[in-house]
């Protein structure tokens, strides 16, 4: 697997990725037209949540590197920059989510589903949802463009600092809107931070999978990437467990109900697979010194982490819509991912990314 998924291979397969995305999207559309639309809508939500999280993680890493420096950023840039520059595409990819609001979110069709009437009137309503999403995507797109074209230092550092503040606020709001409000009674103050940590882990795993370092290298920046992967995996695991622990100690009915819905044998196995693939496996492997220095070993861990996070998102989104939503989630990941990869790493992305690198003197 590690010898296949490289930047060069991905760029060569851009057309095939687009066709795969269109085919999977067509199946989801036909499903929504012929059968109840809840499962395919949930599948699209899983797909768009996964790929936008990856793109946002890439944006956050580029901004962090712009502030802190470090050769690791230049090494990972060929994998991260196209992902960050793909953010404007989500202004189109999000349209099916807007159309599916009434079948996904109880509050979209019944304002009484919100905890308080004022919450539904002022915040948790379709117009507010669309407005917040569009503003966030517009802001992220502008930040990505500026970080790509501005030279290092000075103004670019200012944009990076302001961009990270905006990113923190926008991610917190949209993770609550898109995922947590599937059950508006459930609340978690750690959910936004968990989303931020997941974004970083996704982007790092993506960079590891695409192997921006030469295959024969055992030194270079592989150790930096391994250290960041280890820290991100530990952070995601800690924040995920802390949410469960707080809910368990609090013993509050809405929180208990949320976890109980996802506590059947099948859903528990799904989350166990997620924790293993995106948490326990990479943490255990990255504690071995010689594996941390080998890009090939990191490239094998990358796809495992990506699959683990897909499973986690499916565990969050799918249970209210039944087991068939798992198939829809797979289709959603393929549909959004195929279109996204074709845009980010195809001809358009291949032209944009080198310009951004050249403008900054990379």
Short mmCIF file of C-alpha atoms in Angstrom, two decimals, residues 66-301:
data_model
loop_
_atom_site.label_atom_id
_atom_site.label_comp_id
_atom_site.label_asym_id
_atom_site.label_seq_id
_atom_site.Cartn_x
_atom_site.Cartn_y
_atom_site.Cartn_z
CA UNK A 66 4.19 30.12 9.05
CA UNK A 67 4.36 31.24 12.70
CA UNK A 68 6.87 28.78 14.11
CA UNK A 69 9.10 27.99 11.14
CA UNK A 70 10.68 24.58 10.73
CA UNK A 71 11.84 22.57 7.73
CA UNK A 72 9.07 20.03 8.34
CA UNK A 73 6.59 22.47 6.83
CA UNK A 74 8.48 22.76 3.56
CA UNK A 75 8.79 18.98 3.38
CA UNK A 76 5.06 18.43 3.85
CA UNK A 77 3.97 21.41 1.74
CA UNK A 78 3.54 19.48 -1.56
CA UNK A 79 0.94 17.27 0.16
CA UNK A 80 -0.69 19.95 2.34
CA UNK A 81 -0.93 22.99 0.06
CA UNK A 82 -3.22 21.47 -2.60
CA UNK A 83 -5.52 20.21 0.18
CA UNK A 84 -5.75 23.67 1.75
CA UNK A 85 -6.31 25.37 -1.61
CA UNK A 86 -9.23 23.02 -2.29
CA UNK A 87 -11.38 24.70 0.38
CA UNK A 88 -13.37 26.88 -2.11
CA UNK A 89 -14.64 23.65 -3.71
CA UNK A 90 -16.59 22.90 -0.53
CA UNK A 91 -18.83 25.89 -1.25
CA UNK A 92 -20.29 23.66 -3.98
CA UNK A 93 -19.90 20.29 -2.27
CA UNK A 94 -21.89 21.58 0.72
CA UNK A 95 -25.03 22.29 -1.36
CA UNK A 96 -26.47 18.74 -0.99
CA UNK A 97 -26.09 19.15 2.78
CA UNK A 98 -28.18 22.34 2.67
CA UNK A 99 -30.89 20.55 0.69
CA UNK A 100 -30.91 17.66 3.17
CA UNK A 101 -31.28 19.77 6.34
CA UNK A 102 -34.89 18.68 7.07
CA UNK A 103 -34.05 14.96 6.89
CA UNK A 104 -30.82 15.21 8.88
CA UNK A 105 -31.52 17.64 11.71
CA UNK A 106 -34.66 17.49 13.91
CA UNK A 107 -34.51 21.25 14.58
CA UNK A 108 -34.63 22.06 10.83
CA UNK A 109 -38.19 20.76 10.51
CA UNK A 110 -39.35 21.27 14.09
CA UNK A 111 -38.06 24.23 16.07
CA UNK A 112 -39.39 22.59 19.22
CA UNK A 113 -36.66 19.95 18.94
CA UNK A 114 -34.10 22.45 20.22
CA UNK A 115 -33.48 22.59 23.95
CA UNK A 116 -34.83 26.13 24.24
CA UNK A 117 -37.11 28.12 21.96
CA UNK A 118 -34.67 31.05 21.90
CA UNK A 119 -31.88 28.73 20.71
CA UNK A 120 -33.96 27.71 17.70
CA UNK A 121 -35.08 31.26 16.97
CA UNK A 122 -31.69 32.95 17.25
CA UNK A 123 -29.13 30.28 16.38
CA UNK A 124 -30.21 26.74 15.52
CA UNK A 125 -32.26 27.34 12.37
CA UNK A 126 -31.70 26.64 8.64
CA UNK A 127 -30.86 30.25 7.72
CA UNK A 128 -28.30 30.53 10.50
CA UNK A 129 -26.80 27.14 9.59
CA UNK A 130 -26.32 28.14 5.94
CA UNK A 131 -24.99 31.59 6.79
CA UNK A 132 -22.41 30.28 9.29
CA UNK A 133 -21.26 27.59 6.88
CA UNK A 134 -20.83 29.98 3.95
CA UNK A 135 -18.99 32.58 6.06
CA UNK A 136 -16.67 29.94 7.51
CA UNK A 137 -15.88 28.43 4.11
CA UNK A 138 -15.31 31.88 2.63
CA UNK A 139 -12.96 32.85 5.46
CA UNK A 140 -11.01 29.59 5.27
CA UNK A 141 -10.67 29.91 1.49
CA UNK A 142 -9.30 33.45 1.76
CA UNK A 143 -6.82 32.46 4.49
CA UNK A 144 -5.58 29.51 2.41
CA UNK A 145 -5.07 31.72 -0.64
CA UNK A 146 -3.17 34.37 1.31
CA UNK A 147 -0.92 31.82 3.00
CA UNK A 148 -0.16 30.33 -0.41
CA UNK A 149 0.80 33.54 -2.21
CA UNK A 150 2.41 35.69 0.50
CA UNK A 151 6.19 35.46 1.03
CA UNK A 152 7.49 34.20 4.35
CA UNK A 153 7.59 36.55 7.33
CA UNK A 154 5.85 39.86 7.93
CA UNK A 155 2.31 39.96 6.60
CA UNK A 156 2.13 36.18 6.16
CA UNK A 157 2.77 35.66 9.87
CA UNK A 158 0.01 38.15 10.71
CA UNK A 159 -2.41 36.31 8.39
CA UNK A 160 -1.40 32.99 9.95
CA UNK A 161 -2.01 34.25 13.50
CA UNK A 162 -5.38 35.78 12.65
CA UNK A 163 -6.25 32.75 10.56
CA UNK A 164 -5.68 30.37 13.44
CA UNK A 165 -7.96 32.44 15.69
CA UNK A 166 -10.64 32.42 12.99
CA UNK A 167 -10.09 28.70 12.43
CA UNK A 168 -10.58 27.91 16.10
CA UNK A 169 -13.87 29.80 16.26
CA UNK A 170 -15.21 28.57 12.91
CA UNK A 171 -14.34 24.92 13.56
CA UNK A 172 -15.97 25.02 16.98
CA UNK A 173 -19.19 26.44 15.53
CA UNK A 174 -19.36 24.21 12.46
CA UNK A 175 -18.54 21.00 14.31
CA UNK A 176 -21.46 21.77 16.61
CA UNK A 177 -23.71 22.66 13.67
CA UNK A 178 -22.84 19.74 11.40
CA UNK A 179 -22.36 16.89 13.85
CA UNK A 180 -23.42 17.63 17.40
CA UNK A 181 -26.76 19.17 16.44
CA UNK A 182 -27.90 15.85 14.93
CA UNK A 183 -29.21 15.49 18.47
CA UNK A 184 -29.70 19.07 19.74
CA UNK A 185 -30.19 17.88 23.32
CA UNK A 186 -26.63 16.54 23.55
CA UNK A 187 -23.97 19.07 24.51
CA UNK A 188 -20.20 18.74 24.87
CA UNK A 189 -17.73 21.52 25.58
CA UNK A 190 -14.85 19.35 24.36
CA UNK A 191 -16.40 18.49 20.99
CA UNK A 192 -14.88 21.48 19.16
CA UNK A 193 -11.38 20.79 20.51
CA UNK A 194 -11.71 17.15 19.52
CA UNK A 195 -12.63 18.27 16.00
CA UNK A 196 -9.51 20.48 15.83
CA UNK A 197 -7.25 17.65 16.99
CA UNK A 198 -8.87 15.28 14.50
CA UNK A 199 -8.21 17.73 11.67
CA UNK A 200 -4.50 17.85 12.50
CA UNK A 201 -4.29 14.07 12.78
CA UNK A 202 -6.05 13.66 9.43
CA UNK A 203 -3.77 16.09 7.61
CA UNK A 204 -0.62 14.53 9.08
CA UNK A 205 -1.82 11.03 8.18
CA UNK A 206 -2.59 12.23 4.65
CA UNK A 207 0.89 13.71 4.30
CA UNK A 208 2.44 10.49 5.62
CA UNK A 209 0.39 8.42 3.16
CA UNK A 210 1.49 10.51 0.16
CA UNK A 211 5.15 10.29 1.19
CA UNK A 212 6.46 13.74 0.31
CA UNK A 213 9.93 12.53 1.39
CA UNK A 214 11.99 10.21 -0.86
CA UNK A 215 11.30 6.54 -0.18
CA UNK A 216 14.92 5.76 0.67
CA UNK A 217 15.27 8.46 3.30
CA UNK A 218 15.48 7.30 6.90
CA UNK A 219 16.44 10.63 8.41
CA UNK A 220 15.29 14.03 7.18
CA UNK A 221 11.88 15.09 8.42
CA UNK A 222 10.32 11.66 9.00
CA UNK A 223 11.07 12.00 12.72
CA UNK A 224 9.30 15.36 12.86
CA UNK A 225 6.23 13.96 11.13
CA UNK A 226 6.22 10.92 13.41
CA UNK A 227 6.40 13.09 16.53
CA UNK A 228 3.48 15.24 15.34
CA UNK A 229 1.47 12.15 14.43
CA UNK A 230 2.08 10.70 17.88
CA UNK A 231 1.05 13.92 19.62
CA UNK A 232 -2.08 14.30 17.49
CA UNK A 233 -3.14 10.68 18.01
CA UNK A 234 -2.71 11.03 21.78
CA UNK A 235 -4.72 14.27 21.74
CA UNK A 236 -7.60 12.78 19.78
CA UNK A 237 -7.71 9.70 22.01
CA UNK A 238 -7.65 11.80 25.19
CA UNK A 239 -10.35 14.25 24.07
CA UNK A 240 -12.61 11.44 22.86
CA UNK A 241 -12.31 9.51 26.11
CA UNK A 242 -12.74 12.62 28.26
CA UNK A 243 -16.12 13.34 26.63
CA UNK A 244 -17.31 9.84 27.50
CA UNK A 245 -15.90 10.05 31.01
CA UNK A 246 -17.57 13.38 31.76
CA UNK A 247 -20.91 12.11 30.39
CA UNK A 248 -20.62 8.93 32.47
CA UNK A 249 -19.84 10.81 35.69
CA UNK A 250 -22.51 13.43 35.02
CA UNK A 251 -25.18 10.75 34.55
CA UNK A 252 -27.42 13.15 32.59
CA UNK A 253 -30.22 11.58 30.51
CA UNK A 254 -29.53 13.43 27.19
CA UNK A 255 -25.82 12.55 27.31
CA UNK A 256 -26.52 8.96 28.33
CA UNK A 257 -29.09 8.60 25.56
CA UNK A 258 -26.62 9.84 22.96
CA UNK A 259 -24.04 7.23 23.95
CA UNK A 260 -26.62 4.47 24.40
CA UNK A 261 -27.82 4.97 20.81
CA UNK A 262 -24.23 4.27 19.73
CA UNK A 263 -23.69 1.47 22.24
CA UNK A 264 -25.13 -1.57 20.47
CA UNK A 265 -22.76 -4.39 19.56
CA UNK A 266 -22.32 -3.31 15.94
CA UNK A 267 -21.75 0.35 16.75
CA UNK A 268 -19.40 -0.53 19.62
CA UNK A 269 -17.32 -2.69 17.28
CA UNK A 270 -17.21 0.16 14.78
CA UNK A 271 -15.89 2.61 17.37
CA UNK A 272 -13.48 0.00 18.71
CA UNK A 273 -12.08 -0.36 15.19
CA UNK A 274 -11.81 3.42 14.98
CA UNK A 275 -9.92 3.70 18.28
CA UNK A 276 -7.59 0.88 17.26
CA UNK A 277 -6.81 2.18 13.76
CA UNK A 278 -6.51 5.89 14.52
CA UNK A 279 -5.28 5.73 18.13
CA UNK A 280 -3.82 2.57 19.62
CA UNK A 281 -2.10 1.27 16.48
CA UNK A 282 -0.25 4.49 15.53
CA UNK A 283 0.64 5.27 19.16
CA UNK A 284 2.09 1.79 19.65
CA UNK A 285 3.98 1.83 16.35
CA UNK A 286 5.38 5.33 16.83
CA UNK A 287 6.85 4.41 20.20
CA UNK A 288 9.32 2.22 18.28
CA UNK A 289 12.34 4.40 17.45
CA UNK A 290 13.35 2.92 14.10
CA UNK A 291 9.78 3.13 12.76
CA UNK A 292 9.65 6.85 13.53
CA UNK A 293 12.58 7.46 11.17
CA UNK A 294 11.19 5.55 8.20
CA UNK A 295 8.83 7.30 5.76
CA UNK A 296 7.76 3.88 4.46
CA UNK A 297 6.53 2.88 7.93
CA UNK A 298 4.66 6.17 8.31
CA UNK A 299 3.11 5.65 4.88
CA UNK A 300 1.66 2.35 6.09
CA UNK A 301 0.24 3.96 9.21
#
